[in-house]
Coordinates of C-alpha atoms in Angstrom, one line a residue:
Chain A
M1 CA 101.6 142.0 88.3
E2 CA 103.7 139.6 90.4
F3 CA 107.0 140.8 91.7
T4 CA 109.7 139.5 94.1
R5 CA 111.1 141.0 97.3
A6 CA 114.4 141.5 95.5
E7 CA 112.6 143.6 92.8
V8 CA 111.1 145.8 95.5
C9 CA 114.6 146.3 96.9
V10 CA 116.0 147.2 93.5
T11 CA 113.3 149.9 92.9
A12 CA 113.8 151.2 96.4
A13 CA 117.5 151.5 95.8
S14 CA 116.8 153.1 92.4
D15 CA 114.7 155.8 94.2
T16 CA 117.6 156.9 96.3
W17 CA 119.2 158.4 93.2
R18 CA 116.0 160.2 92.2
D19 CA 116.9 163.9 91.8
A20 CA 120.6 163.2 92.3
G21 CA 121.3 164.9 89.0
E22 CA 124.5 164.5 87.0
V23 CA 126.6 162.8 89.7
L24 CA 128.6 159.6 89.9
A25 CA 126.5 156.8 91.3
H26 CA 128.6 154.6 93.6
A27 CA 126.9 151.3 94.3
V28 CA 128.3 148.4 96.4
G29 CA 126.4 145.1 96.1
T30 CA 124.1 143.6 93.5
V31 CA 120.8 145.3 94.5
P32 CA 122.4 148.8 94.7
A33 CA 124.2 148.3 91.3
A34 CA 120.9 147.2 89.7
G35 CA 119.1 150.1 91.4
A36 CA 121.6 152.6 89.9
R37 CA 121.2 151.2 86.5
L38 CA 117.4 151.2 86.8
A39 CA 117.6 154.9 87.9
R40 CA 119.7 155.7 84.9
L41 CA 117.2 154.0 82.6
T42 CA 114.1 155.7 84.1
H43 CA 114.0 158.8 86.2
S44 CA 117.7 159.9 86.2
P45 CA 119.1 159.7 82.7
D46 CA 122.0 162.1 83.6
L47 CA 123.4 159.7 86.3
V48 CA 127.0 158.8 85.7
L49 CA 127.9 155.1 86.1
S50 CA 131.2 153.3 86.3
D51 CA 132.1 149.8 85.1
G52 CA 133.7 149.2 88.5
E53 CA 137.1 149.4 86.9
A54 CA 138.7 152.5 85.5
F55 CA 135.9 153.7 83.2
L56 CA 132.7 155.7 83.2
M57 CA 130.2 154.1 80.8
S58 CA 127.5 155.8 78.7
E59 CA 126.3 152.3 77.8
L60 CA 126.9 149.6 80.4
P61 CA 128.4 146.1 80.2
P62 CA 126.2 143.3 81.8
L63 CA 125.6 143.6 85.5
G64 CA 128.7 142.4 87.4
Q65 CA 131.0 142.7 84.5
T66 CA 133.5 145.3 83.4
A67 CA 134.1 147.3 80.2
A68 CA 136.0 144.3 78.8
A69 CA 132.6 142.7 78.4
G70 CA 131.1 145.5 76.3
G71 CA 129.4 148.9 76.6
V72 CA 130.6 152.3 75.6
I73 CA 133.3 154.2 77.6
E74 CA 132.6 157.9 78.1
A75 CA 135.4 158.8 80.5
W76 CA 138.5 157.6 82.4
L77 CA 138.2 157.1 86.1
P78 CA 141.3 155.5 87.6
Y79 CA 141.4 155.2 91.3
R80 CA 143.3 158.5 91.8
R81 CA 140.4 160.3 90.1
V82 CA 137.8 158.6 92.2
F83 CA 139.1 160.4 95.3
D84 CA 139.2 163.7 93.3
V85 CA 135.6 163.3 92.2
L86 CA 134.3 162.4 95.7
Q87 CA 135.9 165.5 97.2
T88 CA 134.0 167.6 94.6
G89 CA 130.8 166.2 96.0
R90 CA 129.5 165.1 92.6
R91 CA 128.9 161.5 93.8
Q92 CA 126.3 159.6 95.7
S93 CA 127.0 156.3 97.4
M94 CA 125.0 153.3 98.4
M95 CA 127.3 151.1 100.6
G96 CA 126.9 148.0 102.7
A97 CA 127.1 147.9 106.4
S98 CA 128.2 145.1 108.8
Q99 CA 126.8 147.1 111.7
L100 CA 124.6 150.2 111.9
D101 CA 123.4 152.1 114.9
R102 CA 120.3 154.4 115.4
Y103 CA 122.2 157.5 114.2
G104 CA 123.5 155.8 111.1
N105 CA 127.0 155.2 112.3
Q106 CA 128.3 152.4 110.0
N107 CA 131.0 149.8 110.6
I108 CA 132.8 147.8 107.9
S109 CA 136.1 147.7 109.7
A110 CA 136.2 145.1 112.5
I111 CA 134.0 143.4 115.1
G112 CA 135.2 143.7 118.7
D113 CA 138.1 145.8 120.0
W114 CA 139.9 147.3 117.0
R115 CA 143.3 146.7 118.6
R116 CA 142.7 143.0 118.4
P117 CA 139.4 142.3 116.6
S118 CA 137.4 139.1 117.2
R119 CA 136.6 139.3 113.5
Q120 CA 138.6 141.5 111.1
L121 CA 136.3 142.9 108.4
I122 CA 137.3 144.7 105.2
G123 CA 138.5 147.9 106.9
V124 CA 137.1 151.5 106.9
R125 CA 137.9 151.7 103.2
G126 CA 136.3 154.9 101.8
A127 CA 133.5 155.2 104.3
P128 CA 134.9 158.0 106.4
G129 CA 135.6 160.2 103.3
N130 CA 132.4 159.3 101.5
T131 CA 130.1 160.2 104.5
V132 CA 131.7 163.7 105.1
N133 CA 131.8 164.5 101.4
H134 CA 128.5 163.5 99.8
R135 CA 125.2 161.8 100.4
T136 CA 125.5 158.2 101.5
D137 CA 122.8 155.5 101.7
Y138 CA 123.1 152.0 103.0
W139 CA 121.9 148.6 101.8
V140 CA 121.4 145.8 104.3
P141 CA 120.3 142.5 102.6
N142 CA 119.9 140.8 106.0
H143 CA 117.9 143.0 108.4
S144 CA 118.8 141.6 111.8
T145 CA 119.8 142.5 115.4
R146 CA 123.3 141.5 114.3
V147 CA 123.5 144.4 111.9
F148 CA 121.3 147.0 113.7
V149 CA 123.1 147.3 117.0
E150 CA 123.0 149.6 120.0
S151 CA 126.5 150.9 119.2
V152 CA 128.9 149.9 116.4
D153 CA 132.4 148.6 117.3
V154 CA 134.2 150.9 114.8
V155 CA 132.7 154.1 113.3
S156 CA 133.7 153.8 109.6
G157 CA 130.8 155.7 108.1
V158 CA 130.0 158.8 110.1
G159 CA 126.5 159.0 111.7
N160 CA 124.3 162.0 112.4
D161 CA 125.4 162.4 116.0
R162 CA 129.1 162.2 115.2
A163 CA 128.6 164.7 112.3
R164 CA 126.8 167.1 114.6
T165 CA 129.6 167.1 117.1
G166 CA 132.5 166.8 114.6
G167 CA 132.8 170.4 113.7
P168 CA 131.8 172.5 110.7
A169 CA 134.0 170.7 108.2
A170 CA 132.5 167.3 109.2
R171 CA 128.9 168.6 109.0
R172 CA 129.1 170.8 105.9
F173 CA 128.5 168.1 103.3
H174 CA 127.4 165.2 105.5
R175 CA 124.0 163.8 104.4
L176 CA 122.7 160.3 105.2
G177 CA 119.8 159.4 102.9
V178 CA 118.0 156.2 103.7
V179 CA 118.7 152.6 104.6
V180 CA 117.2 150.0 102.3
T181 CA 116.9 146.5 103.8
D182 CA 115.3 143.3 102.7
L183 CA 112.4 144.2 105.0
A184 CA 111.9 147.9 104.9
V185 CA 113.1 151.4 104.0
L186 CA 114.4 153.4 107.0
D187 CA 115.1 157.1 107.0
Y188 CA 116.2 159.6 109.7
G189 CA 113.9 161.8 111.8
P190 CA 114.7 165.4 112.8
D191 CA 116.5 164.0 115.9
G192 CA 118.9 162.2 113.5
R193 CA 117.6 158.8 114.5
L194 CA 116.6 156.0 112.2
R195 CA 112.8 155.3 111.9
I196 CA 110.7 153.2 109.6
R197 CA 109.6 155.0 106.4
S198 CA 108.0 152.0 104.8
V199 CA 107.8 148.3 105.1
H200 CA 108.0 146.1 102.0
P201 CA 104.8 144.3 100.9
G202 CA 104.1 141.3 103.2
V203 CA 106.2 142.7 106.1
T204 CA 104.8 144.2 109.3
V205 CA 106.1 147.1 111.3
R206 CA 106.5 144.7 114.4
Q207 CA 108.6 142.3 112.3
V208 CA 111.0 145.1 111.4
Q209 CA 111.2 146.3 115.0
E210 CA 111.9 142.8 116.3
C211 CA 114.8 142.5 113.8
T212 CA 116.3 145.8 115.1
G213 CA 118.6 146.0 118.1
F214 CA 117.3 149.4 119.3
P215 CA 113.9 151.0 119.5
L216 CA 112.7 152.0 116.0
D217 CA 109.8 154.4 115.5
G218 CA 107.2 152.9 113.2
T219 CA 104.6 155.6 113.5
G220 CA 103.5 156.7 110.1
A221 CA 105.2 153.9 108.3
G222 CA 103.7 153.2 104.9
E223 CA 104.2 150.4 102.4
T224 CA 107.2 150.4 100.1
R225 CA 105.9 151.1 96.5
A226 CA 105.6 148.2 94.1
P227 CA 107.7 148.2 91.0
T228 CA 105.9 149.5 87.9
A229 CA 105.3 147.1 85.0
E230 CA 108.0 149.1 83.0
E231 CA 110.5 148.8 85.9
L232 CA 109.9 145.1 86.1
R233 CA 110.5 144.7 82.4
L234 CA 113.7 146.7 82.6
I235 CA 115.0 144.8 85.7
R236 CA 114.2 141.4 84.2
E237 CA 115.2 142.0 80.5
V238 CA 117.8 144.7 80.6
V239 CA 119.4 145.4 84.0
D240 CA 119.7 141.9 85.5
P241 CA 118.6 139.1 83.1
G242 CA 120.7 136.7 85.0
S243 CA 118.7 137.4 88.2
L244 CA 121.8 138.1 90.3
R245 CA 119.5 140.0 92.6
S246 CA 117.8 136.9 93.8
R247 CA 121.1 135.6 95.2
E248 CA 121.3 138.6 97.4
V249 CA 117.6 138.6 98.4
P250 CA 116.2 135.0 98.1
G251 CA 112.5 134.3 97.9
Chain B
M1 CA 172.0 157.6 81.1
R2 CA 173.2 155.3 83.8
D3 CA 172.3 151.6 83.5
K4 CA 170.4 150.8 86.7
T5 CA 169.5 147.2 86.0
M6 CA 170.1 144.8 88.8
S7 CA 169.2 141.2 89.8
L8 CA 166.5 140.3 92.4
E9 CA 169.3 139.2 94.7
D10 CA 171.1 142.7 94.4
F11 CA 167.8 144.3 95.2
A12 CA 167.0 142.1 98.2
S13 CA 170.5 142.8 99.7
A14 CA 169.8 146.5 99.5
I15 CA 166.9 146.4 102.0
E16 CA 167.9 147.1 105.6
P17 CA 166.1 145.6 108.6
G18 CA 163.6 148.0 110.2
A19 CA 163.1 149.9 106.9
T20 CA 159.8 151.6 106.0
V21 CA 158.8 149.9 102.7
G22 CA 156.1 151.3 100.5
I23 CA 154.6 148.8 98.0
G24 CA 152.8 150.0 94.9
G25 CA 149.9 148.5 93.0
W26 CA 146.4 148.1 94.5
G27 CA 144.9 145.1 96.3
S28 CA 145.6 142.1 94.0
R29 CA 146.6 144.3 91.0
R30 CA 150.1 144.9 89.6
K31 CA 151.9 144.2 92.9
P32 CA 155.7 143.8 92.7
M33 CA 155.4 140.2 93.8
A34 CA 158.8 139.0 92.6
L35 CA 160.4 141.8 94.7
V36 CA 158.3 140.6 97.7
R37 CA 159.3 137.0 97.1
A38 CA 163.0 138.2 97.0
L39 CA 162.5 139.8 100.4
L40 CA 161.0 136.5 101.7
R41 CA 164.3 134.8 100.8
T42 CA 166.3 137.2 103.1
D43 CA 166.4 137.5 106.8
V44 CA 165.2 141.1 106.7
T45 CA 162.6 141.7 109.4
D46 CA 161.1 144.4 111.6
L47 CA 159.7 146.2 108.5
T48 CA 157.1 149.0 108.4
V49 CA 155.0 148.2 105.3
V50 CA 152.9 151.0 103.7
S51 CA 150.5 149.6 101.1
L52 CA 147.0 149.6 99.6
G53 CA 147.5 146.0 100.4
G54 CA 146.9 142.6 98.8
P55 CA 148.9 139.4 98.9
D56 CA 152.1 141.4 99.2
V57 CA 151.1 142.3 102.8
G58 CA 149.8 138.7 103.4
L59 CA 153.1 137.1 102.4
L60 CA 155.2 139.5 104.4
C61 CA 152.9 139.1 107.5
A62 CA 153.0 135.3 107.1
A63 CA 156.8 135.4 107.0
G64 CA 157.0 137.4 110.3
K65 CA 158.7 140.3 108.6
V66 CA 156.2 143.0 109.5
R67 CA 156.4 145.0 112.7
R68 CA 154.0 147.8 111.6
L69 CA 151.4 147.9 108.8
V70 CA 150.1 151.1 107.4
Y71 CA 147.2 150.5 105.1
G72 CA 144.0 151.8 103.4
F73 CA 142.8 148.2 103.0
V74 CA 144.2 144.7 102.5
S75 CA 142.1 142.7 100.0
L76 CA 142.6 140.1 97.3
D77 CA 139.8 141.8 95.2
S78 CA 138.0 138.6 94.1
I79 CA 138.4 137.4 97.7
A80 CA 137.4 140.1 100.2
L81 CA 140.2 139.8 102.7
D82 CA 143.7 138.4 102.7
P83 CA 143.6 135.5 105.3
H84 CA 147.1 136.2 106.6
F85 CA 146.2 139.9 107.2
R86 CA 143.1 138.8 109.0
A87 CA 145.1 136.4 111.2
A88 CA 147.7 139.0 111.9
R89 CA 144.9 141.4 113.0
E90 CA 143.0 138.9 115.1
S91 CA 146.1 137.6 116.8
G92 CA 147.5 141.1 117.4
A93 CA 150.8 140.1 115.7
V94 CA 151.4 143.5 114.0
E95 CA 151.0 147.1 114.9
T96 CA 148.6 148.8 112.5
A97 CA 147.6 152.2 111.2
E98 CA 144.3 151.9 109.4
Y99 CA 143.3 154.9 107.3
D100 CA 140.5 155.9 105.0
E101 CA 141.7 155.3 101.4
G102 CA 141.5 159.0 100.5
M103 CA 143.5 159.8 103.7
F104 CA 146.1 157.3 102.7
V105 CA 146.4 158.9 99.2
A106 CA 146.7 162.3 100.9
G107 CA 149.6 160.9 103.0
L108 CA 151.3 159.7 99.8
R109 CA 150.9 163.1 98.2
A110 CA 152.2 164.9 101.3
A111 CA 155.3 162.6 101.3
A112 CA 155.9 163.1 97.6
Q113 CA 155.7 166.9 98.1
R114 CA 158.0 166.8 101.1
L115 CA 155.2 168.3 103.2
S116 CA 154.7 167.2 106.8
F117 CA 150.9 166.9 106.2
L118 CA 148.0 167.6 103.9
P119 CA 144.6 168.7 105.0
T120 CA 141.6 166.4 104.3
R121 CA 138.0 166.2 105.2
A122 CA 138.1 162.4 105.3
G123 CA 138.4 160.9 108.8
L124 CA 136.5 163.7 110.6
G125 CA 133.9 162.2 113.0
S126 CA 135.0 158.7 112.3
D127 CA 137.0 156.2 114.5
V128 CA 140.0 156.6 112.2
L129 CA 140.9 159.3 114.7
T130 CA 140.3 156.9 117.6
M131 CA 142.4 154.2 116.0
N132 CA 145.2 156.6 115.2
P133 CA 145.6 158.7 118.4
D134 CA 148.6 160.5 116.9
L135 CA 146.4 162.2 114.2
R136 CA 145.9 165.9 114.7
T137 CA 143.5 168.4 113.1
V138 CA 144.5 171.7 111.5
S139 CA 142.4 174.9 111.5
S140 CA 141.8 176.8 108.3
P141 CA 143.3 180.3 108.4
Y142 CA 140.4 181.5 106.2
D143 CA 137.2 180.2 107.8
D144 CA 135.9 178.2 110.7
E145 CA 136.7 174.7 109.2
E146 CA 139.1 172.3 110.8
Y147 CA 140.5 169.4 108.8
V148 CA 142.4 166.2 109.5
A149 CA 146.1 166.9 109.1
M150 CA 147.1 163.7 107.4
P151 CA 150.8 163.1 108.1
A152 CA 153.2 162.4 105.2
L153 CA 153.7 158.6 104.6
R154 CA 157.4 159.0 103.9
M155 CA 159.3 155.8 103.1
D156 CA 162.8 154.6 103.0
V157 CA 162.1 152.4 100.0
A158 CA 159.3 152.0 97.4
L159 CA 158.7 148.9 95.4
I160 CA 156.7 149.1 92.2
H161 CA 156.0 146.9 89.2
L162 CA 155.3 148.2 85.7
N163 CA 154.7 146.7 82.3
R164 CA 157.8 148.2 80.7
A165 CA 160.9 150.3 81.6
D166 CA 164.2 151.2 80.1
A167 CA 167.5 150.4 81.8
A168 CA 167.7 153.9 83.3
G169 CA 164.4 153.6 85.2
N170 CA 161.9 155.3 83.0
G171 CA 158.8 153.2 83.7
Q172 CA 155.6 152.7 81.7
Y173 CA 152.2 151.2 82.6
L174 CA 150.1 149.8 79.7
G175 CA 146.9 149.0 81.6
P176 CA 143.9 151.2 82.3
D177 CA 145.0 152.4 85.8
P178 CA 148.3 153.8 87.0
Y179 CA 147.3 153.2 90.6
F180 CA 149.6 155.3 92.7
D181 CA 153.0 154.0 91.7
D182 CA 154.4 157.4 90.7
L183 CA 153.5 158.8 94.1
Y184 CA 155.2 155.9 95.9
A185 CA 158.3 156.5 93.8
M186 CA 158.4 160.2 94.8
A187 CA 157.5 159.5 98.4
A188 CA 160.5 157.3 99.0
D189 CA 164.2 157.9 99.4
R190 CA 164.9 155.0 97.0
C191 CA 162.6 153.3 94.5
Y192 CA 163.1 149.8 93.0
L193 CA 161.1 149.3 89.8
S194 CA 160.5 145.8 88.5
C195 CA 159.0 145.3 85.1
E196 CA 157.8 142.7 82.6
R197 CA 160.4 143.7 80.1
I198 CA 163.3 146.2 79.8
V199 CA 163.3 147.8 76.4
P200 CA 165.4 150.4 74.6
T201 CA 164.2 154.0 75.5
G202 CA 163.2 154.6 71.9
D203 CA 160.8 151.7 72.0
L204 CA 158.7 153.0 75.0
V205 CA 156.5 155.3 72.9
R206 CA 156.5 153.2 69.7
D207 CA 153.1 151.5 70.4
A208 CA 151.9 153.4 73.4
P209 CA 151.0 157.1 74.2
V210 CA 153.5 159.3 76.0
Q211 CA 151.0 159.6 78.8
S212 CA 151.8 155.9 79.7
L213 CA 155.2 157.0 80.9
L214 CA 154.3 157.0 84.6
V215 CA 157.7 157.2 86.3
S216 CA 160.8 159.1 85.5
R217 CA 164.3 157.8 86.0
M218 CA 164.8 160.8 88.4
H219 CA 162.9 158.9 91.0
V220 CA 164.3 155.3 90.4
T221 CA 167.3 153.7 92.0
G222 CA 167.2 150.3 90.5
V223 CA 165.5 148.4 87.7
V224 CA 164.8 144.6 87.8
E225 CA 163.5 142.7 84.8
T226 CA 161.0 140.2 86.2
P227 CA 158.8 138.5 83.6
R228 CA 155.5 137.5 85.3
G229 CA 156.8 139.5 88.2
A230 CA 153.4 140.6 89.4
H231 CA 152.1 137.0 89.5
F232 CA 149.6 136.0 91.0
T233 CA 148.2 139.5 90.9
S234 CA 147.1 141.1 87.6
C235 CA 149.4 143.0 85.2
V236 CA 147.0 144.1 82.5
P237 CA 147.5 143.9 79.5
D238 CA 150.4 141.5 79.9
Y239 CA 148.3 139.1 82.0
D240 CA 145.2 138.9 84.2
R241 CA 145.1 137.8 87.8
D242 CA 145.8 134.0 88.2
E243 CA 142.5 133.4 90.1
A244 CA 143.1 129.6 90.5
F245 CA 146.5 130.2 92.1
Q246 CA 145.2 133.0 94.3
R247 CA 142.5 130.6 95.5
E248 CA 145.2 128.1 96.3
Y249 CA 147.1 130.8 98.2
A250 CA 144.1 131.9 100.2
G251 CA 142.9 128.4 100.9
A252 CA 146.4 127.4 102.1
A253 CA 146.6 130.5 104.3
K254 CA 143.7 129.4 106.4
D255 CA 145.4 126.3 107.7
P256 CA 149.0 126.0 109.2
A257 CA 149.7 122.6 107.7
A258 CA 148.4 123.6 104.3
W259 CA 150.4 126.8 104.5
R260 CA 153.6 124.8 105.2
R261 CA 152.9 122.7 102.1
F262 CA 152.3 125.9 100.1
E263 CA 155.7 127.3 101.3
E264 CA 157.5 124.1 100.5
S265 CA 156.0 124.0 97.0
F266 CA 156.3 127.6 96.0
L267 CA 158.4 129.7 98.3
R268 CA 161.5 127.6 99.0
G269 CA 163.5 128.3 95.9
D270 CA 164.4 131.2 93.7
E271 CA 162.1 133.1 91.2
A272 CA 162.8 130.5 88.4
D273 CA 161.8 127.7 90.8
Y274 CA 158.6 129.7 91.7
R275 CA 157.7 130.0 88.0
A276 CA 158.3 126.3 87.4
A277 CA 156.2 125.4 90.4
V278 CA 153.3 127.6 89.2
A279 CA 153.5 126.0 85.8
G280 CA 153.4 122.6 87.5
F281 CA 150.4 123.7 89.5
H282 CA 148.5 124.5 86.3
D283 CA 149.7 121.4 84.4
A284 CA 148.3 119.3 87.3
G285 CA 144.9 121.0 86.6
G286 CA 145.1 123.2 89.6
T287 CA 141.9 125.0 90.3
G288 CA 142.8 126.4 93.7
G289 CA 141.4 126.3 97.1
A290 CA 143.9 123.9 98.6
G291 CA 141.2 121.3 98.9
I292 CA 139.1 123.6 101.1
P293 CA 135.7 124.2 99.7
G294 CA 134.0 127.6 99.8
C295 CA 137.3 129.5 100.1
A296 CA 136.2 132.4 97.9
G297 CA 135.4 135.5 99.8
R298 CA 131.8 136.7 100.0
I299 CA 131.4 139.3 97.3
G300 CA 129.5 142.5 97.7
E301 CA 129.2 142.4 101.4
T302 CA 131.0 145.6 102.0
D303 CA 132.7 148.4 100.2
G304 CA 135.3 146.2 98.6
P305 CA 137.6 146.7 95.6
R306 CA 137.1 145.3 92.2
G307 CA 135.7 141.9 93.2
T308 CA 133.0 143.7 95.1
R309 CA 133.2 146.8 93.0
G310 CA 132.4 145.1 89.7
I311 CA 129.0 144.6 91.0
G312 CA 129.0 147.9 92.6
E313 CA 132.4 149.5 92.8
R314 CA 135.9 149.1 93.8
R315 CA 136.2 151.3 96.7
G316 CA 134.6 153.5 99.2

């Protein structure tokens, strides 16, 4: 069965919520949002999804649209309750990253000196609170040395080294899962550093290392699993019939 | 009950230079834009602005009225960043305090409760502590945990916009999200509430549940009736965001000459002039962007609000 790189990324994103249980899936970006929906339709039926507005949905509106476009509302989740939920820990995030270092420190705040940035980004947003409260994964649609850097300019999402030295309250619920990119799935070794877990079909370990701005262990890297026929059907017919995914991962 | 209705001009003359001003709403959602525009028509400056920011922050920065900006984010929702905010940051024009959104809310809650701080886990291990060197931690008296002591975000004045209110200042939201407007009202010494329509008190719960009564008159100093007073942000269910006009705003903000033209067209007169100019913009088939192609922000790049959160979620 033929499949695209974007579809491999969606199933890899879906796998991050495997065994998450009855928690709120927080997904930023098209591939993570499609992955969360696929997870809900396959291995994780208890997963809780939001419409991206103020509602939790037992049946979802089309990808990229809110409850106004359809679906079934099962609960109310205005902004104030999002912060309550994330502090209970019943949530798992997949966020973007403008920069990531080898320990999984993530920057979405600013490039350059934060006092007067060369490029203002979106700000730390919820990344500091997410990373010290519940599992957080990252999605990088453009695996490159611009994203994977020796050291990030602003630590928005807390990495493994910072969590280890940040005291018991910072460590207690800190858990970085994996980083899914358009080339590979990275996870963290016992030393807290990123390493290659698997390369996507058609990608080599060397290619991934060359696109990373720090040494990346590729020992034991496998190949990212192919989507099953059922997953492909769901992605194409139910989750993302408009193929928004291919705008994020072309080819 | 005392009648607290006032005009936009009365409101604007009540704001002192150097004040700390909290602005309700969220991003480009139910912002008290008519109150902000009224401030633009005064010579008030040197403000400290506390906001989960959108074009309210952008307009005040562009007018040179902000000395210090306290924010959880500044976004136009469907456009990732407000261009005036970006320019202010990249030119070092304003002092800033950037907090995690949950920390910001903890600061509102502390202020509303008249506490000097509230403990929160958010911020630990991150550069929020580096960027705000005044932040301190607090040790739990019960175990070995140590939390960020988020200081109260106390304000002189809060500005909020709701769908309905009565003349005494009982305020009502009719959309799906209250945002944090009740906390702003309680965290400030004075709160000015603008609304789409002032109605008799008895009408407030005629077609809406009592749970929609978000703000009590106890916490409100003045009420201003401003139809379309959140424009160009959304004020659901009364109206959605004016995306075309927001594109026009954001496109113009990227270029000094275009911005001068925008100011001339929309910000030189009073609120009635503004409404007429916006109507003219749409009559002329305005689609926004100030003639600059590709002015829409990139969606889904980072942990954005609704524009990015629709595909994904609205916040971190």
